[in-house]
């Protein structure tokens, strides 16, 4: 069974950066994409950025463009989300997720098969 464990959240000032990590273990070959979602106060959980496990293809949602970058370290079985120029509106819980299909279906169609436990990101001065 696939397990996803997030780390790297915390408190950061506006304009700062954080790198989230998602450690992936288990039956990774069964899954077509790993990605990041977030839930900010007052909003539904939404996809941020997702990456294909086989081809490395990336699908970013609009909120990620220009500030967030997803990447994968195959040797470490870890997926990262580098977040730059953070804003208070980025405050929320960030989740790692896995889907059976590609990054578009994971990030846009919310076809999530596994969730991590989430990590809190707080952007505040």
Short mmCIF file of C-alpha atoms in Angstrom, two decimals:
data_model
loop_
_atom_site.label_atom_id
_atom_site.label_comp_id
_atom_site.label_asym_id
_atom_site.label_seq_id
_atom_site.Cartn_x
_atom_site.Cartn_y
_atom_site.Cartn_z
CA UNK A 1 0.00 0.00 0.00
CA UNK A 2 1.28 3.44 -0.91
CA UNK A 3 2.26 5.77 1.91
CA UNK A 4 2.83 9.49 1.63
CA UNK A 5 4.50 11.49 4.39
CA UNK A 6 4.81 15.26 4.11
CA UNK A 7 7.31 17.48 5.85
CA UNK A 8 8.73 20.96 5.54
CA UNK A 9 5.81 23.13 6.55
CA UNK A 10 6.12 25.94 9.05
CA UNK A 11 5.94 29.66 9.62
CA UNK A 12 7.46 31.99 7.05
CA UNK A 13 7.29 35.73 6.45
CA UNK A 14 5.57 37.14 3.38
CA UNK A 15 7.93 37.02 0.43
CA UNK A 16 9.81 34.08 1.89
CA UNK A 17 10.27 30.52 0.65
CA UNK A 18 9.60 27.00 1.84
CA UNK A 19 10.29 23.60 0.37
CA UNK A 20 7.81 20.87 1.14
CA UNK A 21 8.80 17.22 0.87
CA UNK A 22 6.64 14.17 0.26
CA UNK A 23 8.31 10.86 1.02
CA UNK A 24 6.72 8.10 -1.05
CA UNK A 25 6.88 4.42 -0.13
CA UNK A 26 5.00 1.26 -1.00
CA UNK A 27 3.55 0.18 -4.34
CA UNK A 28 4.68 3.23 -6.25
CA UNK A 29 4.58 1.47 -9.62
CA UNK A 30 0.78 1.30 -9.45
CA UNK A 31 0.42 5.07 -9.41
CA UNK A 32 0.63 7.39 -12.38
CA UNK A 33 1.09 10.72 -10.63
CA UNK A 34 2.04 12.34 -7.33
CA UNK A 35 1.06 15.87 -6.51
CA UNK A 36 0.39 18.63 -4.06
CA UNK A 37 -2.95 19.97 -2.95
CA UNK A 38 -3.80 22.61 -0.43
CA UNK A 39 -6.71 23.73 1.68
CA UNK A 40 -6.71 27.34 2.71
CA UNK A 41 -9.23 28.74 5.22
CA UNK A 42 -12.69 29.18 3.75
CA UNK A 43 -11.96 27.29 0.55
CA UNK A 44 -12.21 23.73 -0.67
CA UNK A 45 -9.09 21.66 -1.10
CA UNK A 46 -7.52 22.34 -4.51
CA UNK A 47 -4.76 20.97 -6.64
CA UNK A 48 -1.49 22.92 -6.80
CA UNK A 49 0.95 20.98 -8.94
CA UNK A 50 1.32 17.34 -10.00
CA UNK A 51 4.02 15.25 -11.66
CA UNK A 52 3.85 12.01 -13.62
CA UNK A 53 5.66 9.12 -12.01
CA UNK A 54 6.67 7.52 -15.30
CA UNK A 55 7.38 10.42 -17.64
CA UNK A 56 7.92 13.33 -15.23
CA UNK A 57 5.29 15.37 -17.01
CA UNK A 58 4.10 18.29 -14.87
CA UNK A 59 0.72 19.89 -14.59
CA UNK A 60 0.54 23.16 -12.67
CA UNK A 61 -2.66 24.83 -11.62
CA UNK A 62 -2.82 28.59 -12.17
CA UNK A 63 -2.08 29.35 -8.53
CA UNK A 64 1.33 27.68 -8.87
CA UNK A 65 2.50 29.44 -11.99
CA UNK A 66 5.56 31.58 -11.48
CA UNK A 67 5.97 30.84 -7.77
CA UNK A 68 5.74 27.11 -7.06
CA UNK A 69 7.82 24.34 -8.62
CA UNK A 70 7.28 20.63 -8.26
CA UNK A 71 10.13 18.17 -8.69
CA UNK A 72 10.97 14.56 -7.98
CA UNK A 73 14.09 12.83 -6.70
CA UNK A 74 13.76 9.28 -8.01
CA UNK A 75 16.64 7.96 -5.91
CA UNK A 76 15.09 9.28 -2.69
CA UNK A 77 11.48 8.54 -3.71
CA UNK A 78 10.62 12.06 -2.70
CA UNK A 79 8.48 14.71 -4.39
CA UNK A 80 9.17 18.33 -3.56
CA UNK A 81 7.22 21.55 -3.80
CA UNK A 82 9.44 24.62 -3.82
CA UNK A 83 7.34 27.63 -2.88
CA UNK A 84 8.73 31.14 -3.44
CA UNK A 85 7.38 34.64 -2.89
CA UNK A 86 4.86 33.32 -0.43
CA UNK A 87 1.81 35.39 0.44
CA UNK A 88 -0.48 35.34 3.48
CA UNK A 89 -3.17 33.92 1.19
CA UNK A 90 -0.98 30.81 0.74
CA UNK A 91 -1.57 29.93 4.40
CA UNK A 92 -3.19 26.54 4.78
CA UNK A 93 -2.64 22.81 5.00
CA UNK A 94 -0.69 21.28 2.14
CA UNK A 95 -1.27 17.66 1.23
CA UNK A 96 0.64 15.19 -0.85
CA UNK A 97 -1.58 12.97 -2.99
CA UNK A 98 -1.28 10.09 -5.42
CA UNK A 99 -3.45 9.06 -8.32
CA UNK A 100 -3.63 6.09 -10.62
CA UNK A 101 -3.58 8.18 -13.76
CA UNK A 102 -1.59 11.17 -15.01
CA UNK A 103 -0.93 14.57 -13.46
CA UNK A 104 -3.83 16.30 -15.22
CA UNK A 105 -6.40 13.86 -13.90
CA UNK A 106 -4.86 14.09 -10.45
CA UNK A 107 -4.53 17.86 -10.20
CA UNK A 108 -7.51 19.04 -12.23
CA UNK A 109 -10.06 16.23 -11.96
CA UNK A 110 -9.14 15.45 -8.35
CA UNK A 111 -8.76 11.73 -9.04
CA UNK A 112 -6.93 11.09 -5.80
CA UNK A 113 -6.39 7.57 -4.57
CA UNK A 114 -4.12 8.26 -1.57
CA UNK A 115 -3.61 11.25 0.70
CA UNK A 116 -0.84 12.18 3.03
CA UNK A 117 -1.59 13.59 6.46
CA UNK A 118 -0.87 17.19 5.50
CA UNK A 119 1.58 19.82 6.67
CA UNK A 120 0.70 23.32 7.87
CA UNK A 121 2.10 26.34 6.06
CA UNK A 122 1.62 29.73 7.70
CA UNK A 123 2.68 32.92 5.95
CA UNK A 124 2.64 35.80 8.38
CA UNK A 125 4.76 38.66 9.64
#
